[in-house]
Every structure is written in structure tokens, then in C-alpha cells.
GROMACS .gro file of C-alpha atoms in nm:
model
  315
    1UNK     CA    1   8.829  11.974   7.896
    2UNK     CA    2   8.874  11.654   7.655
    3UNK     CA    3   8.562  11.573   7.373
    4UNK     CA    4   8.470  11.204   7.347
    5UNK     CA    5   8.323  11.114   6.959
    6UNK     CA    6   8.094  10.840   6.975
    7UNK     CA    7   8.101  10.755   6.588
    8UNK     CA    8   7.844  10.510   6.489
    9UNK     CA    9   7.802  10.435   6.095
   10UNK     CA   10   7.455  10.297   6.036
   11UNK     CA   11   7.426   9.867   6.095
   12UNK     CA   12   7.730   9.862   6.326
   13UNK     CA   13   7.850   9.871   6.721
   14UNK     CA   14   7.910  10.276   6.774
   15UNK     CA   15   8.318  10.330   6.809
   16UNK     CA   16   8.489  10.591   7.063
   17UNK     CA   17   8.755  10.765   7.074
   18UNK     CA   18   8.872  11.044   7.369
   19UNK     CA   19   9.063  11.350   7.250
   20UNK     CA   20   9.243  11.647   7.493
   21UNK     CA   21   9.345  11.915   7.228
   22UNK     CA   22   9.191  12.292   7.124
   23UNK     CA   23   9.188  12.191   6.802
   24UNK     CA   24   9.003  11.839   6.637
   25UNK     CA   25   9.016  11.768   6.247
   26UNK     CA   26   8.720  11.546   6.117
   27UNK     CA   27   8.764  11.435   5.793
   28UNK     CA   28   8.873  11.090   5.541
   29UNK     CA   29   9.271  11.242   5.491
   30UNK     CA   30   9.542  11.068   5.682
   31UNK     CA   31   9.647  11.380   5.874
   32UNK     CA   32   9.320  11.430   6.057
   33UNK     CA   33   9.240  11.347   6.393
   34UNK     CA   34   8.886  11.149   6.374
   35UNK     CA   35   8.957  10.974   6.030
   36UNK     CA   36   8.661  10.854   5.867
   37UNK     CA   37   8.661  10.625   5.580
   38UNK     CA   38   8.402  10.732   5.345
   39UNK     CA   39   8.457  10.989   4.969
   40UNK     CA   40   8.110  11.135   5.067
   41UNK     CA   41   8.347  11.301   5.380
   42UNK     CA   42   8.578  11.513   5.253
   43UNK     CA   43   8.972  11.486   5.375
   44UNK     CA   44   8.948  11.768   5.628
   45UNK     CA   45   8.553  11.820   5.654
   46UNK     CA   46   8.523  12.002   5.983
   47UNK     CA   47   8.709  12.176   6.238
   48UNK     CA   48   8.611  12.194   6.604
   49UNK     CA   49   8.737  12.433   6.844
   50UNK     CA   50   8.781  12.408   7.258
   51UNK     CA   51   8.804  12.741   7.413
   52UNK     CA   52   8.755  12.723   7.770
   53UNK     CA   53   8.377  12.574   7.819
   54UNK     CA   54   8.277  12.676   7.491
   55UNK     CA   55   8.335  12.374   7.174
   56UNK     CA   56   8.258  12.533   6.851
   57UNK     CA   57   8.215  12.329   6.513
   58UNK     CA   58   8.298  12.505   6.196
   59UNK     CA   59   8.240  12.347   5.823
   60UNK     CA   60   8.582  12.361   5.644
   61UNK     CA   61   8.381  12.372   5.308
   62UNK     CA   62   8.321  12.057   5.220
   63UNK     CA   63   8.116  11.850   4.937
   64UNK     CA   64   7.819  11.752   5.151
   65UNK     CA   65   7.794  11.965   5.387
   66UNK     CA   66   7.794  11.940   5.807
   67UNK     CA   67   7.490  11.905   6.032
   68UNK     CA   68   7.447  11.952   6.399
   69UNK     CA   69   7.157  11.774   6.541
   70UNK     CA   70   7.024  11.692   6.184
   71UNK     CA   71   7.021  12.074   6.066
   72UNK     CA   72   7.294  12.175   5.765
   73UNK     CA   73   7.565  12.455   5.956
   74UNK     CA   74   7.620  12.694   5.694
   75UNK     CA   75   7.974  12.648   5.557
   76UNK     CA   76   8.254  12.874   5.754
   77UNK     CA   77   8.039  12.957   5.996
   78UNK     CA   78   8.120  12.887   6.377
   79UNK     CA   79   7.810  12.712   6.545
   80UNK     CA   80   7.842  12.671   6.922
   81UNK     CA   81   7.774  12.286   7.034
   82UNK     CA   82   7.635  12.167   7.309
   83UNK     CA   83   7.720  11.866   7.512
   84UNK     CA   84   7.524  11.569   7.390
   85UNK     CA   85   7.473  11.723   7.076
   86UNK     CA   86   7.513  11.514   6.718
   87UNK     CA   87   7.763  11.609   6.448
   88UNK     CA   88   7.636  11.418   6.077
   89UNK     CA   89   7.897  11.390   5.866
   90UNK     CA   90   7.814  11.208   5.494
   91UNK     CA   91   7.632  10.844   5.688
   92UNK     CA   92   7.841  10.885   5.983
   93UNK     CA   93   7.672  11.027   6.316
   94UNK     CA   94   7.902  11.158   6.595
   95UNK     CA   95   7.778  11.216   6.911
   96UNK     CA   96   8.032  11.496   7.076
   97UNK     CA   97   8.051  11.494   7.496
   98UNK     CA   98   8.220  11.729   7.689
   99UNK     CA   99   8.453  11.514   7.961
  100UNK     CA  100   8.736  11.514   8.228
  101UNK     CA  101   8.921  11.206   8.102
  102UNK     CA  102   9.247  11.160   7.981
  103UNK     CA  103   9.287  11.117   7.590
  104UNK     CA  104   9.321  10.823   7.375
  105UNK     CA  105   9.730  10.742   7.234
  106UNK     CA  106   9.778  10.870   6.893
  107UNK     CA  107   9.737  10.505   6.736
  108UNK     CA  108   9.356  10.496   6.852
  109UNK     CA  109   9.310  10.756   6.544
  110UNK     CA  110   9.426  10.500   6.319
  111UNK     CA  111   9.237  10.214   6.539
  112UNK     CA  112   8.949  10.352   6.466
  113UNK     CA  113   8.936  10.481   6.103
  114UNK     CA  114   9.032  10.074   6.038
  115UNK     CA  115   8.732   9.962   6.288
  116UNK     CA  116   8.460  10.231   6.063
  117UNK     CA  117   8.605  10.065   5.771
  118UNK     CA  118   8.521   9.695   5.846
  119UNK     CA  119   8.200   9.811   5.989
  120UNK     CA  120   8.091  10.037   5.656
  121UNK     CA  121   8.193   9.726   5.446
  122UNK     CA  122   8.031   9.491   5.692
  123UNK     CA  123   7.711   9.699   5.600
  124UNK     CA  124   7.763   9.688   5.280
  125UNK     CA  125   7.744   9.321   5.307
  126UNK     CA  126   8.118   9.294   5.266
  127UNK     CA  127   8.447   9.299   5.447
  128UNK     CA  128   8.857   9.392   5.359
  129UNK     CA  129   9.095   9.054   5.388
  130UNK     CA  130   9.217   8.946   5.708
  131UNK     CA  131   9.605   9.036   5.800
  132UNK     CA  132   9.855   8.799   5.717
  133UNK     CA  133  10.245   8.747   5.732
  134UNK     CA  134  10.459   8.667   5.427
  135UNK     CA  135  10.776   8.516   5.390
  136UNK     CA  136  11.011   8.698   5.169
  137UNK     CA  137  11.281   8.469   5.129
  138UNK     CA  138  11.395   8.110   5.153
  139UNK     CA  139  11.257   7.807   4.971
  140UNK     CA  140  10.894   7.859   5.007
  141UNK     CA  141  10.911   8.254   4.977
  142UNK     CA  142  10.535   8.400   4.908
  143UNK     CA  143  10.377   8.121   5.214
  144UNK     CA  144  10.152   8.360   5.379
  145UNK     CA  145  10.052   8.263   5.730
  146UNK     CA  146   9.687   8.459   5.830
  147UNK     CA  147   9.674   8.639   6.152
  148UNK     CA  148   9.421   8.516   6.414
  149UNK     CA  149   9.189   8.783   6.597
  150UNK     CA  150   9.231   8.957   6.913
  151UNK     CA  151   9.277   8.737   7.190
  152UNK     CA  152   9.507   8.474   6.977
  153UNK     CA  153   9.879   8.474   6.927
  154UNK     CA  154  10.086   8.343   6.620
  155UNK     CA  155  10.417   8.216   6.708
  156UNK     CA  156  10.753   8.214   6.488
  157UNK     CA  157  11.024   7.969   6.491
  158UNK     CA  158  11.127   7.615   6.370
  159UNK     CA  159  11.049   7.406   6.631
  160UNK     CA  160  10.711   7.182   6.572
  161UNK     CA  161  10.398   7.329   6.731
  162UNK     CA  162  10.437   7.722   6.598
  163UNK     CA  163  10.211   7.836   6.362
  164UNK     CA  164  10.491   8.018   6.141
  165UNK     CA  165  10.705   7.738   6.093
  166UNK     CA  166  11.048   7.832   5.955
  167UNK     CA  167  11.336   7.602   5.790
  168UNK     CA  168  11.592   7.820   5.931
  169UNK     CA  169  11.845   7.686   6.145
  170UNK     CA  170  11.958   8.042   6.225
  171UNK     CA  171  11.609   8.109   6.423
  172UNK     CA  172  11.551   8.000   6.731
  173UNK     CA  173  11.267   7.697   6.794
  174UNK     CA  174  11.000   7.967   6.986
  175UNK     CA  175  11.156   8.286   6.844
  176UNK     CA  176  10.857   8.594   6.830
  177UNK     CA  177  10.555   8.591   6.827
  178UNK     CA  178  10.246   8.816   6.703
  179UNK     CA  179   9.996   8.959   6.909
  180UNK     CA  180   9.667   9.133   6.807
  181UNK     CA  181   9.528   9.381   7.075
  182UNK     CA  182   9.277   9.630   7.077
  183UNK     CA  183   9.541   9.887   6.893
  184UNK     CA  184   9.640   9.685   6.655
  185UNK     CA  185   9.937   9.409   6.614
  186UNK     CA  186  10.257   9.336   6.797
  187UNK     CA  187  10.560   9.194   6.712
  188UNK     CA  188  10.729   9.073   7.034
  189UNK     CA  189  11.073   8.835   7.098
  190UNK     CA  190  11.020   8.536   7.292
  191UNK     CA  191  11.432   8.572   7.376
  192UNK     CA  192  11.582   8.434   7.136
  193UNK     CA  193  11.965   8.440   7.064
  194UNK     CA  194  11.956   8.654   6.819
  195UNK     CA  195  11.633   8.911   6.846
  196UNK     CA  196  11.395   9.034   6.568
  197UNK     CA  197  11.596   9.307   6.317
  198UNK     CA  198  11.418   9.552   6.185
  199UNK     CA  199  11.608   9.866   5.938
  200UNK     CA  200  11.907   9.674   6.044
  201UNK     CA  201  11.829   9.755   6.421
  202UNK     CA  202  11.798   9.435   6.663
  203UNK     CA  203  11.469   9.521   6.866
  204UNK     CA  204  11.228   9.351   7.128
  205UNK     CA  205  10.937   9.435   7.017
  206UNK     CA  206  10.736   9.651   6.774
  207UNK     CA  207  10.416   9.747   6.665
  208UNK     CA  208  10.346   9.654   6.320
  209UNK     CA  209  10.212   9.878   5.994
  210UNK     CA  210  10.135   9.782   5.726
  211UNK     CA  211  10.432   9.660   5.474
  212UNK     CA  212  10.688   9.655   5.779
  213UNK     CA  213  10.947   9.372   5.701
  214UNK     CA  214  11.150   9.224   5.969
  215UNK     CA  215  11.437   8.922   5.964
  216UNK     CA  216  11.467   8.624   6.223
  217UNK     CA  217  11.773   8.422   6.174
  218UNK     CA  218  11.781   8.456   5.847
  219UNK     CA  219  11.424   8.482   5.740
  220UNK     CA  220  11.251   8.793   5.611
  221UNK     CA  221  10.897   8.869   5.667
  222UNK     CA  222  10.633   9.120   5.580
  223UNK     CA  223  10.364   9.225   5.766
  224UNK     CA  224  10.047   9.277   5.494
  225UNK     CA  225   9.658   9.455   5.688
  226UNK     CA  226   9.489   9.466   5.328
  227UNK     CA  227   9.229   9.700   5.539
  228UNK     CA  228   9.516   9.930   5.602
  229UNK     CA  229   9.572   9.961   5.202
  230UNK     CA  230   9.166  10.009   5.143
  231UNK     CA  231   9.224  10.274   5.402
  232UNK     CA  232   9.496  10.447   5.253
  233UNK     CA  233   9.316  10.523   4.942
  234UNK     CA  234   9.047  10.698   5.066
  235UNK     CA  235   9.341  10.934   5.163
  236UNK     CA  236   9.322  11.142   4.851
  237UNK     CA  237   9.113  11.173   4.512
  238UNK     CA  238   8.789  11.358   4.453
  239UNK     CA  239   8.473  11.360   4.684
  240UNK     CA  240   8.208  11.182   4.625
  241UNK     CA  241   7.856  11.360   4.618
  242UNK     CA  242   7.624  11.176   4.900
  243UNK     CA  243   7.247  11.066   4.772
  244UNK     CA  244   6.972  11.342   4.895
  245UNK     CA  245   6.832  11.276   5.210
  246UNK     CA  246   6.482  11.201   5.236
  247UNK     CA  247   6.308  11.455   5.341
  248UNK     CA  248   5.950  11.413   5.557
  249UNK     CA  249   5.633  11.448   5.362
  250UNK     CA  250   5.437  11.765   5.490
  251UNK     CA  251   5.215  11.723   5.809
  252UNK     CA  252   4.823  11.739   5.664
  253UNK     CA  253   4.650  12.017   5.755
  254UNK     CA  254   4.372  11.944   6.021
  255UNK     CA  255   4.012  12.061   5.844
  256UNK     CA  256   3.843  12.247   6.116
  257UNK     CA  257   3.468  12.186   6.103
  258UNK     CA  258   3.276  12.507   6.102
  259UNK     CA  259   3.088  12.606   6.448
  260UNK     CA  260   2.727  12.478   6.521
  261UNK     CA  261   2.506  12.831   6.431
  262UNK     CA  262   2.669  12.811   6.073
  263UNK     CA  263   2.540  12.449   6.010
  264UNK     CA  264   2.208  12.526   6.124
  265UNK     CA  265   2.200  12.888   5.905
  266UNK     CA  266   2.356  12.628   5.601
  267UNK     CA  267   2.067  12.376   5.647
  268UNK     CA  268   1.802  12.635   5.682
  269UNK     CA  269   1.908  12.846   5.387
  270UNK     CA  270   1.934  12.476   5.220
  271UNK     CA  271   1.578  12.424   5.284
  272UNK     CA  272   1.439  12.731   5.258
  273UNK     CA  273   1.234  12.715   4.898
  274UNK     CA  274   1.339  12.925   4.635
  275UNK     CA  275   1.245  13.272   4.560
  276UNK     CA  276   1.022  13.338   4.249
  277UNK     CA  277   1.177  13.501   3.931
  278UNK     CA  278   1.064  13.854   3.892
  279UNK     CA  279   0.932  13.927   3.517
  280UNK     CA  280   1.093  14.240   3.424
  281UNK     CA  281   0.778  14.368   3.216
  282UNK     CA  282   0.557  14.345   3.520
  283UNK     CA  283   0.813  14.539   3.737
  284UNK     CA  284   0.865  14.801   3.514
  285UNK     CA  285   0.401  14.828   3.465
  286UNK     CA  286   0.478  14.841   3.871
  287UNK     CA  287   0.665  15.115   3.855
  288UNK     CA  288   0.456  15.371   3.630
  289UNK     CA  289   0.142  15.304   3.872
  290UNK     CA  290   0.353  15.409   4.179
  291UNK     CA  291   0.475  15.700   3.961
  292UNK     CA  292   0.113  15.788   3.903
  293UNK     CA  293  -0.008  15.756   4.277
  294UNK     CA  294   0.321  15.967   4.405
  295UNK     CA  295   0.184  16.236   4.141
  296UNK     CA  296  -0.164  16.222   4.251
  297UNK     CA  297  -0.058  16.250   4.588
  298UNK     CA  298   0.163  16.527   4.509
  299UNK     CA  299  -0.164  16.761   4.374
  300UNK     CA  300  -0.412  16.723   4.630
  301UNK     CA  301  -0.129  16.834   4.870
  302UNK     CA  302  -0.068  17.150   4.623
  303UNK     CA  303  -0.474  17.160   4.629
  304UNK     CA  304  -0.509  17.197   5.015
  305UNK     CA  305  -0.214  17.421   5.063
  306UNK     CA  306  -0.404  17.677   4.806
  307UNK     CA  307  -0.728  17.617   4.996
  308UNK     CA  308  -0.558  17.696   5.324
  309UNK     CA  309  -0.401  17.982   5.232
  310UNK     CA  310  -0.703  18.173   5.070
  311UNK     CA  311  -0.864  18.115   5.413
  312UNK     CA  312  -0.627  18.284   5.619
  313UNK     CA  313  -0.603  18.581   5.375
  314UNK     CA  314  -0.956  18.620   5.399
  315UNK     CA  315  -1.008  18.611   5.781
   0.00000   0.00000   0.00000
């Protein structure tokens, strides 16, 4: 089973990438499989696991932490994903499918840690330089000639009409060219006489990196992706500690109004009118006369009872 990241950083076009391995590295470091250019990720952040159907996400400690469908995983912990589900990693948001697909080559890693990059500094209302060539020798050594975007070709030679045009008799008049495609750049020989040497090798074609020098006839060139050098220095150095996320006020409590017989008992205790004071002195004069009367009471009982008793003694 391959995992396809969906990696969207917020203001920009989501990126994908397709990977068929047990084992994917998320992080900013350069050995990591879904590189993401940001010191608020740390360079090997997370670490997700394929084991048969089950894909398992584990935090590998980092600075800001991991969350899986907006919840923090606690850090070392295995937490069982599900397909669909959303990884957050510092502002990036990675949505994680489970499919039967064959994987991406190993340059689409690179591919797109450069495309994040232009789209976090696009965001940030910015962008890294466009890639250019430079010529390293000759009479006008340090002419840089900018590359065109995907779609566009720049050719090399000396005759008129190329957009790298070279003084060098030893170069052909259409002798490479460069082509920009979806994985980057190209260097290709149009078949020349004497081919493109690179390291002293004569070659065909290659795919260019960043600083790469190569010689036609006797001109030396360098190959310069300033986005390429922004991206290489997020490849070490310390984290960076990511803002708080907001977090949602409290929903109010509802008030629940109180059921119908209570209102009525409030308003008629409300209006009922208020009960006199009681003046102590006159309760306690109160109680001595019902003292007195239970007394009274008490000796014409005793009175009859004697009365009663004399007559049955007597009869």
C-alpha cells in the first residue's frame, strides 16, 4: 500500500507527492522523505509507519509538537491514522491517503520541498530569485543568462538567435539547450561535435543542481537555483518555536428559564403583603396568660378526679 501527502501551506495551490515505503520521514532536514521548509518543523519531526493495512504516525520529539486531525499526539507515542485523516505539522497541513499507485522518483522529494518554499514566501508576500546560468570564463565571465519557466527552453551556442550566446568558436552554433520540467531543469545536447563535459566526462544530457558547472567548446558554465540555497539552510540550525494557536472562546452556557408553577409561586409570594413584626414584649405577656389557663385547667381536672373518687368509695 503507497500513502499520498497532500501538503498544502496556508495561501497556496496544495502540493502531492506519492510514496511506496514502510517507513516515511517528515521533517525540514535534507535526508527526510517529505521535506518541508519551515524552522517551526523540526529536521526529522515525525515518523510514519506502514504495516500491512495499518499506517501509524509517531512524534519523533519535536519543538512544536504533531497533530492528527487538529488534536496534539503525545510525543513517542504511536497513534493509528486513518485514511483521509490530517497530519499538522508547524503551518503545514498534510492530508495522508491510503492508495494503490505507484510512487513518485526520488527527485519529487526535492521538487516539492522547492515548490512549499516559493509558496510559504509567496505568502509571505515574497519570493526566492529565479534560476539563472553563469558564465565562468571568457571575456564577459559573470553574464548571467535567467532561466525561463516551465514550458520554455534556453538554448546555448554562437550562432544568432540562442538566448546564451557564446563567443566561442569551439561550440557549436545550436549546441544544448536547457529545459525546465515539472522535476526540475535539464541540460540536454542538441548534437553537437563535441558534447556537453561535465567532471571531465562528455555526456548527453543531465539534470541540473544547484552549483553544477559544465564546459561547451571551451566555455564554462554554472548552473545557480538561489531557491535551492534558501532551501539548504533550513537544513540545519535550531528550531524555531511556532506562535500559540488560537484557541476558541468557550461556548455560553444556555440560561434555562425556570418552569411555569415556579413563576406563578415567585409572583404570588411577590405580591403577597408582608407579614407584621411581632413585638417581643407582647409575646412574652402572651405566654404567661396561656401558662395561667394550662394551670387552671390543670386543677379543676385534679378537682373532679377527687370528687369522683370519694363517690365511688362511698357507694
Amino acid at each position: 500500500m503507497a500513502l499520498t501527502f497532500l501538503v498544502t501551506v496556508p495561501g497556496s495551490d496544495p502540493q502531492t507527492i506519492t510514496l511506496d515505503q514502510p517507513r516515511v520521514v517528515i521533517g525540514r532536514g535534507a535526508h527526510v522523505d517529505v521535506r518541508l521548509p519551515s524552522r517551526t518543523v523540526s529536521e526529522q519531526h515525525a515518523l510514519l509507519r506502514v504495516d500491512g493495512p495499518d499506517v501509524s504516525i509517531v512524534d519523533e520529539g519535536s519543538t512544536n509538537g504533531t497533530r492528527v486531525n487538529g488534536a496534539p499526539i503525545a510525543r513517542g507515542r504511536r497513534k493509528f491514522l486513518h485514511d483521509g485523516d490530517e497530519v499538522g505539522v508547524g503551518d503545514f497541513a498534510i492530508k495522508v491517503s491510503f492508495v494503490i499507485a505507484l510512487a513518485d522518483p526520488p527527485e519529487r522529494t526535492a521538487t516539492l520541498a522547492r515548490r512549499l518554499l516559493k509558496d510559504s514566501l509567496r505568502s509571505l508576500g515574497g519570493d526566492s530569485a529565479p534560476p539563472y546560468l553563469e558564465l565562468r570564463s571568457g571575456k564577459t565571465a559573470g553574464r548571467r543568462w535567467e532561466i525561463p519557466p516551465a514550458g520554455s527552453r534556453l538554448t546555448l551556442g554562437r550562432a544568432e538567435g540562442c538566448e546564451v550566446l557564446l563567443d566561442d568558436r569551439d561550440c557549436s552554433r545550436q549546441h544544448a539547450e536547457v529545459e525546465r520540467d515539472a522535476e526540475g531543469f535539464v541540460l540536454r545536447d542538441l548534437g553537437s561535435r563535441n558534447g556537453i563535459v561535465v567532471s571531465g566526462r562528455s555526456l548527453t544530457e543531465k539534470r541540473l543542481k544547484n552549483g553544477d558547472e559544465f564546459t561547451i567548446g571551451k566555455s564554462t558554465l554554472r548552473f545557480v537555483e538561489p531557491g535551492e540555497e534558501l532551501l539548504r539552510s533550513f537544513d540545519s540550525g535550531a528550531d524555531e518555536t511556532a506562535p500559540p494557536r488560537p484557541s476558541l472562546p468557550p461556548a455560553p452556557t444556555p440560561s434555562i428559564p425556570p418552569p411555569p408553577a415556579t413563576v406563578a409561586a415567585e409572583v404570588a409570594l411577590a405580591a403577597a403583603p408582608a407579614a407584621p413584626a411581632i413585638d417581643p414584649k407582647a409575646l412574652k405577656e402572651r405566654k404567661g396568660d396561656a401558662d395561667w389557663i394550662v394551670l387552671a385547667l390543670a386543677v379543676v381536672i385534679l378537682v373532679v378526679s377527687v370528687v369522683a373518687l370519694v363517690i365511688v368509695l362511698k357507694g
